Short mmCIF file of C-alpha atoms in Angstrom, two decimals:
data_model
loop_
_atom_site.label_atom_id
_atom_site.label_comp_id
_atom_site.label_asym_id
_atom_site.label_seq_id
_atom_site.Cartn_x
_atom_site.Cartn_y
_atom_site.Cartn_z
CA MET A 1 0.00 0.00 0.00
CA THR A 2 1.28 3.46 -0.93
CA ALA A 3 2.52 5.61 1.94
CA PHE A 4 0.72 8.94 2.34
CA ALA A 5 3.93 10.92 1.80
CA ASP A 6 4.58 9.12 -1.49
CA ALA A 7 1.04 9.32 -2.82
CA THR A 8 0.44 10.59 -6.32
CA GLU A 9 -2.66 12.09 -7.89
CA ALA A 10 -3.26 8.72 -9.57
CA ASP A 11 -3.10 6.98 -6.17
CA VAL A 12 -5.67 9.32 -4.65
CA ARG A 13 -7.98 9.06 -7.64
CA ALA A 14 -7.69 5.28 -7.58
CA ALA A 15 -8.51 5.23 -3.86
CA PHE A 16 -11.62 7.32 -4.51
CA ASP A 17 -12.67 5.17 -7.47
CA GLU A 18 -12.25 1.93 -5.49
CA GLN A 19 -14.62 3.32 -2.84
CA ASP A 20 -17.06 4.71 -5.44
CA TYR A 21 -16.43 8.25 -4.23
CA VAL A 22 -16.97 10.56 -7.21
CA ALA A 23 -14.52 13.42 -6.79
CA GLY A 24 -13.67 16.40 -8.95
CA ASP A 25 -10.13 17.54 -9.68
CA ASP A 26 -10.25 20.11 -6.86
CA VAL A 27 -11.10 17.43 -4.29
CA VAL A 28 -8.41 15.05 -5.56
CA THR A 29 -5.71 17.73 -5.58
CA THR A 30 -6.59 19.09 -2.13
CA ALA A 31 -6.71 15.60 -0.63
CA LEU A 32 -3.33 14.83 -2.20
CA LEU A 33 -1.82 17.97 -0.66
CA ALA A 34 -3.20 17.03 2.75
CA LEU A 35 -1.51 13.62 2.48
CA ARG A 36 1.83 14.92 1.23
CA LEU A 37 2.11 17.99 3.45
CA GLY A 38 0.56 16.42 6.54
CA LYS A 39 -1.64 19.48 7.06
CA PRO A 40 -5.17 19.25 8.48
CA LEU A 41 -7.91 19.51 5.87
CA LEU A 42 -10.98 21.59 6.71
CA VAL A 43 -13.98 20.56 4.60
CA GLU A 44 -17.07 22.77 4.69
CA GLY A 45 -20.39 22.41 2.93
CA ALA A 46 -24.04 21.61 3.40
CA PRO A 47 -25.08 18.51 5.36
CA GLY A 48 -25.10 15.40 3.22
CA ALA A 49 -22.55 16.74 0.73
CA GLY A 50 -20.03 13.93 1.34
CA LYS A 51 -17.66 15.62 3.82
CA THR A 52 -17.56 12.75 6.31
CA GLU A 53 -17.40 10.20 3.51
CA LEU A 54 -14.27 11.90 2.19
CA ALA A 55 -12.36 11.03 5.38
CA LYS A 56 -13.74 7.49 5.41
CA THR A 57 -12.75 7.03 1.78
CA LEU A 58 -9.16 8.12 2.44
CA ALA A 59 -8.87 5.68 5.35
CA ARG A 60 -10.32 2.74 3.42
CA GLY A 61 -8.56 3.61 0.18
CA PHE A 62 -5.13 3.69 1.84
CA ASP A 63 -5.88 0.78 4.18
CA THR A 64 -5.45 2.60 7.46
CA ASP A 65 -7.54 3.16 10.58
CA LEU A 66 -10.20 5.83 10.91
CA VAL A 67 -10.44 7.53 14.31
CA ARG A 68 -13.62 9.60 14.56
CA LEU A 69 -14.44 12.35 17.02
CA GLN A 70 -18.08 13.41 16.69
CA CYS A 71 -18.44 16.95 17.98
CA TYR A 72 -21.44 18.27 19.89
CA GLU A 73 -22.35 21.19 22.12
CA GLY A 74 -20.61 20.87 25.48
CA LEU A 75 -17.86 18.53 24.24
CA ALA A 76 -15.17 18.57 26.93
CA ALA A 77 -11.48 17.72 26.97
CA GLU A 78 -11.96 14.43 28.82
CA ASN A 79 -14.31 13.24 26.08
CA ALA A 80 -11.83 14.10 23.33
CA LEU A 81 -8.39 13.50 24.90
CA TYR A 82 -8.36 11.00 27.77
CA GLU A 83 -9.74 10.20 31.19
CA TRP A 84 -8.87 7.81 33.98
CA ASN A 85 -10.81 4.60 34.56
CA TYR A 86 -11.84 5.53 38.09
CA THR A 87 -13.79 2.34 38.71
CA LYS A 88 -10.81 0.16 37.79
CA GLN A 89 -8.51 2.35 39.88
CA LEU A 90 -10.77 2.05 42.92
CA LEU A 91 -11.04 -1.72 42.59
CA ALA A 92 -7.26 -2.00 42.28
CA VAL A 93 -6.68 0.06 45.43
CA GLU A 94 -9.32 -1.83 47.41
CA GLY A 95 -7.88 -5.16 46.26
CA GLY A 96 -4.35 -4.17 47.18
CA ASP A 97 -3.13 -4.51 43.59
CA ALA A 98 -2.16 -0.84 43.32
CA ASP A 99 -2.00 2.39 45.28
CA VAL A 100 -1.90 6.08 44.55
CA ASP A 101 1.75 6.93 45.25
CA GLY A 102 3.64 3.62 45.32
CA GLU A 103 5.48 1.63 42.67
CA THR A 104 2.22 0.08 41.46
CA SER A 105 0.45 3.37 40.90
CA VAL A 106 -3.08 3.51 39.58
CA PHE A 107 -1.90 6.34 37.35
CA ASP A 108 -0.31 4.32 34.58
CA GLU A 109 -1.33 3.28 31.09
CA GLU A 110 -3.32 0.29 32.37
CA TYR A 111 -5.89 2.66 33.84
CA LEU A 112 -5.90 5.27 31.09
CA LEU A 113 -8.89 5.52 28.75
CA GLU A 114 -7.79 6.91 25.40
CA ARG A 115 -10.32 9.15 23.69
CA PRO A 116 -10.14 9.91 19.95
CA LEU A 117 -7.47 12.65 19.92
CA LEU A 118 -5.03 10.74 22.13
CA ARG A 119 -5.83 7.47 20.36
CA ALA A 120 -4.99 9.00 16.97
CA LEU A 121 -1.66 10.32 18.25
CA ALA A 122 -0.75 7.06 19.98
CA ALA A 123 -1.58 5.01 16.87
CA ALA A 124 0.15 7.30 14.41
CA ASP A 125 3.44 5.41 14.57
CA GLU A 126 1.89 2.00 13.91
CA GLY A 127 1.63 0.49 10.42
CA GLU A 128 2.74 1.90 7.09
CA ASN A 129 0.34 4.84 7.27
CA PRO A 130 -0.85 6.81 10.30
CA PRO A 131 -4.60 6.82 10.97
CA VAL A 132 -7.06 9.31 9.53
CA LEU A 133 -8.45 11.45 12.35
CA LEU A 134 -11.94 12.69 11.50
CA VAL A 135 -13.14 15.60 13.65
CA ASP A 136 -16.73 15.66 12.49
CA GLU A 137 -19.02 18.71 12.61
CA LEU A 138 -16.56 20.90 14.51
CA ASP A 139 -18.98 23.82 14.25
CA ARG A 140 -21.24 22.07 16.79
CA ALA A 141 -18.58 22.30 19.50
CA ASP A 142 -17.94 25.55 21.37
CA GLU A 143 -15.01 27.93 20.94
CA ALA A 144 -13.23 26.60 24.04
CA PHE A 145 -12.98 23.14 22.50
CA GLU A 146 -11.88 24.64 19.19
CA ALA A 147 -8.99 26.34 21.04
CA LEU A 148 -8.05 23.02 22.66
CA LEU A 149 -8.08 21.28 19.28
CA LEU A 150 -5.91 24.00 17.77
CA GLU A 151 -3.34 23.46 20.52
CA VAL A 152 -3.27 19.70 19.87
CA LEU A 153 -2.98 20.12 16.10
CA SER A 154 -0.19 22.69 16.43
CA ASP A 155 2.26 20.24 18.03
CA PHE A 156 0.51 16.89 17.59
CA GLN A 157 1.12 16.05 21.21
CA VAL A 158 -0.88 15.69 24.41
CA SER A 159 0.44 16.14 27.93
CA VAL A 160 -0.78 13.62 30.53
CA PRO A 161 0.51 15.04 33.84
CA GLU A 162 0.80 11.65 35.54
CA LEU A 163 2.54 9.96 32.60
CA GLY A 164 4.26 12.61 30.52
CA THR A 165 3.82 13.78 26.94
CA VAL A 166 2.37 11.62 24.19
CA SER A 167 3.52 12.80 20.78
CA ALA A 168 3.36 11.41 17.25
CA GLU A 169 6.47 11.28 15.11
CA ARG A 170 4.15 10.88 12.13
CA PRO A 171 1.05 13.01 12.64
CA PRO A 172 -2.30 11.52 11.70
CA ILE A 173 -4.06 12.74 8.59
CA VAL A 174 -6.63 15.14 10.03
CA VAL A 175 -9.94 15.91 8.33
CA LEU A 176 -12.17 18.51 9.99
CA THR A 177 -15.73 18.95 8.77
CA SER A 178 -18.13 21.83 9.31
CA ASN A 179 -21.72 22.51 8.27
CA ARG A 180 -21.08 26.23 8.85
CA THR A 181 -23.68 26.61 11.60
CA ARG A 182 -21.13 29.00 13.11
CA GLY A 183 -17.90 30.49 11.88
CA LEU A 184 -14.63 28.85 12.86
CA SER A 185 -11.68 30.88 14.09
CA ASP A 186 -9.14 32.39 11.72
CA ALA A 187 -6.37 30.74 13.75
CA LEU A 188 -7.79 27.29 13.02
CA LYS A 189 -8.35 28.07 9.35
CA ARG A 190 -4.77 29.26 8.95
CA ARG A 191 -3.59 25.90 10.23
CA CYS A 192 -5.59 23.98 7.60
CA LEU A 193 -5.95 23.39 3.93
CA TYR A 194 -9.49 24.31 2.89
CA LEU A 195 -12.08 22.64 0.69
CA HIS A 196 -15.65 23.75 0.14
CA VAL A 197 -17.89 20.96 -1.16
CA GLU A 198 -20.49 22.34 -3.56
CA PRO A 199 -23.73 20.53 -4.47
CA PRO A 200 -22.87 18.23 -7.39
CA SER A 201 -23.88 18.83 -10.97
CA PHE A 202 -26.52 16.61 -12.52
CA GLU A 203 -23.87 14.53 -14.30
CA ARG A 204 -21.78 13.98 -11.17
CA GLU A 205 -24.76 13.17 -8.98
CA LEU A 206 -26.02 10.69 -11.57
CA GLU A 207 -22.63 8.96 -11.56
CA ILE A 208 -22.79 8.73 -7.75
CA VAL A 209 -26.28 7.23 -7.80
CA GLU A 210 -25.40 4.76 -10.55
CA ARG A 211 -22.36 3.60 -8.59
CA LYS A 212 -23.99 3.33 -5.19
CA SER A 213 -27.59 2.25 -5.86
CA ALA A 214 -29.35 -0.57 -7.70
CA LEU A 215 -31.67 1.72 -9.66
CA ASP A 216 -32.09 1.38 -13.39
CA SER A 217 -30.08 4.06 -15.20
CA ALA A 218 -33.18 5.75 -16.65
CA VAL A 219 -34.87 5.99 -13.24
CA ALA A 220 -31.60 7.15 -11.66
CA ALA A 221 -31.42 9.98 -14.20
CA GLU A 222 -34.96 11.10 -13.39
CA VAL A 223 -34.22 10.89 -9.65
CA CYS A 224 -31.23 13.19 -10.05
CA GLY A 225 -33.21 15.51 -12.29
CA VAL A 226 -35.98 15.85 -9.68
CA VAL A 227 -33.42 16.53 -6.94
CA GLN A 228 -31.71 19.17 -9.06
CA ALA A 229 -35.09 20.83 -9.71
CA LEU A 230 -35.99 20.83 -6.00
CA ARG A 231 -32.64 22.39 -5.07
CA GLU A 232 -33.62 25.43 -7.12
CA ARG A 233 -36.52 26.07 -4.73
CA ALA A 234 -36.26 28.04 -1.49
CA LEU A 235 -36.19 25.05 0.83
CA ARG A 236 -35.18 25.27 4.48
CA LYS A 237 -33.14 22.07 4.19
CA GLN A 238 -31.81 21.45 0.72
CA PRO A 239 -31.47 17.73 -0.08
CA GLY A 240 -27.83 16.65 -0.16
CA VAL A 241 -26.24 13.73 -1.92
CA ALA A 242 -26.94 11.60 1.15
CA GLU A 243 -30.67 12.25 0.78
CA THR A 244 -30.51 11.51 -2.95
CA LEU A 245 -28.94 8.14 -2.18
CA ASP A 246 -31.52 7.44 0.54
CA TRP A 247 -34.28 8.14 -1.95
CA ALA A 248 -32.65 6.03 -4.66
CA ASP A 249 -32.29 3.10 -2.23
CA ALA A 250 -35.94 3.46 -1.22
CA LEU A 251 -37.10 3.41 -4.84
CA ALA A 252 -34.92 0.38 -5.56
CA ALA A 253 -36.38 -1.39 -2.52
CA LEU A 254 -39.88 -0.72 -3.90
CA ASP A 255 -38.84 -2.08 -7.32
CA ILE A 256 -39.79 1.18 -9.01
CA GLU A 257 -39.14 0.94 -12.75
CA GLU A 258 -40.68 4.27 -13.76
CA LEU A 259 -40.81 7.46 -11.74
CA ASP A 260 -44.19 9.20 -11.57
CA ALA A 261 -45.78 11.92 -9.48
CA GLU A 262 -47.61 9.51 -7.17
CA THR A 263 -44.39 7.63 -6.36
CA ILE A 264 -42.57 10.88 -5.64
CA GLU A 265 -45.34 12.04 -3.31
CA ARG A 266 -45.34 8.73 -1.41
CA THR A 267 -41.57 8.67 -0.95
CA LEU A 268 -40.88 12.37 -0.49
CA GLY A 269 -39.99 11.81 3.17
CA CYS A 270 -36.84 10.00 2.05
CA LEU A 271 -35.64 13.14 0.32
CA LEU A 272 -36.98 16.10 2.30
CA LYS A 273 -36.40 16.15 6.07
CA ASP A 274 -38.24 19.32 7.07
CA ALA A 275 -42.02 19.55 7.57
CA THR A 276 -42.23 23.02 6.00
CA ASP A 277 -40.40 21.80 2.91
CA VAL A 278 -42.67 18.76 2.57
CA GLU A 279 -45.75 21.00 2.75
CA GLN A 280 -44.27 23.35 0.15
CA ILE A 281 -43.75 20.58 -2.41
CA ASP A 282 -47.36 19.99 -3.39
CA ALA A 283 -48.73 18.08 -6.40
CA GLU A 284 -48.11 21.00 -8.74
CA ALA A 285 -44.49 21.37 -7.59
CA ILE A 286 -43.94 17.64 -7.99
CA GLU A 287 -45.26 17.67 -11.55
CA ALA A 288 -43.07 20.66 -12.38
CA ALA A 289 -39.98 18.95 -10.96
CA LEU A 290 -40.79 15.76 -12.83
CA ASP A 291 -41.22 17.69 -16.08
CA GLU A 292 -37.80 19.29 -15.59
CA ALA A 293 -36.28 15.88 -14.85
CA ARG A 294 -37.43 14.20 -18.04
CA PRO A 295 -34.69 13.63 -20.64
CA GLY A 296 -36.12 16.08 -23.18
CA ALA A 297 -36.15 18.93 -20.69
CA ARG A 298 -32.56 18.27 -19.60
CA THR A 299 -31.39 18.20 -23.21
CA ALA A 300 -33.09 21.54 -23.87
CA ASP A 301 -31.49 23.08 -20.77
CA THR A 302 -27.99 22.10 -21.85
CA ALA A 303 -28.43 23.04 -25.50
#
């Protein structure tokens, strides 16, 4: 397996193709730079655009581990770095197997619980490639955690007072994702390469659906056409690629061989995930979207 530092554009594209991840030249080049330079990659875009899947694809494509930290409001250092297994420590002290200050201290690696950031650093020197560290939806965490993350990423080391400093000679490949629910700090952005994932074109989305679903090609084309038409409307939650694939899988499960307005109406909940949006897409809107999705209309639009 190719080492990250020796990866070529062909290696990255092959890794994406093997995992059926349809990537444009900008995505391939930026991912390649992240691998070669060892710099964190910040990926922003709408939910369902494929940001998380990008990190998973890199890990699978280069046969290395994925360490994922899912961010949320109130995420604290002990949930991201490490904490002590207090129950095991207490049992060891009560059983006479260890004490607090003696030679058999309860503050050693046996009692340490590695959380994602520490785990990624500790595992970075194992195997041909270091792991891919996915810090998912960083915008959901607060600014205090963002500052902590910036400190870790600056030196790729963590200090455990009772044990010393854990550092990685080979830093993990770091992918940060954000849905842009809040702005991230300039200090963090300066530390990273940046990639903004745009909604795919009709052609690219069709290729994704054809690769990842069991739909007939003609139905897949109409599915993508309907999604493209709906994205032009003022929806509160635009359907992403993830929703398109959910809808395609649902239609395949129902053995749909021809897309019609009734089928769209019955399965709209697979595509739209907001009650206001569902109410907005009435029978007239469905017919209009279906008309735009038909092959003749698409040909006219591109002429």
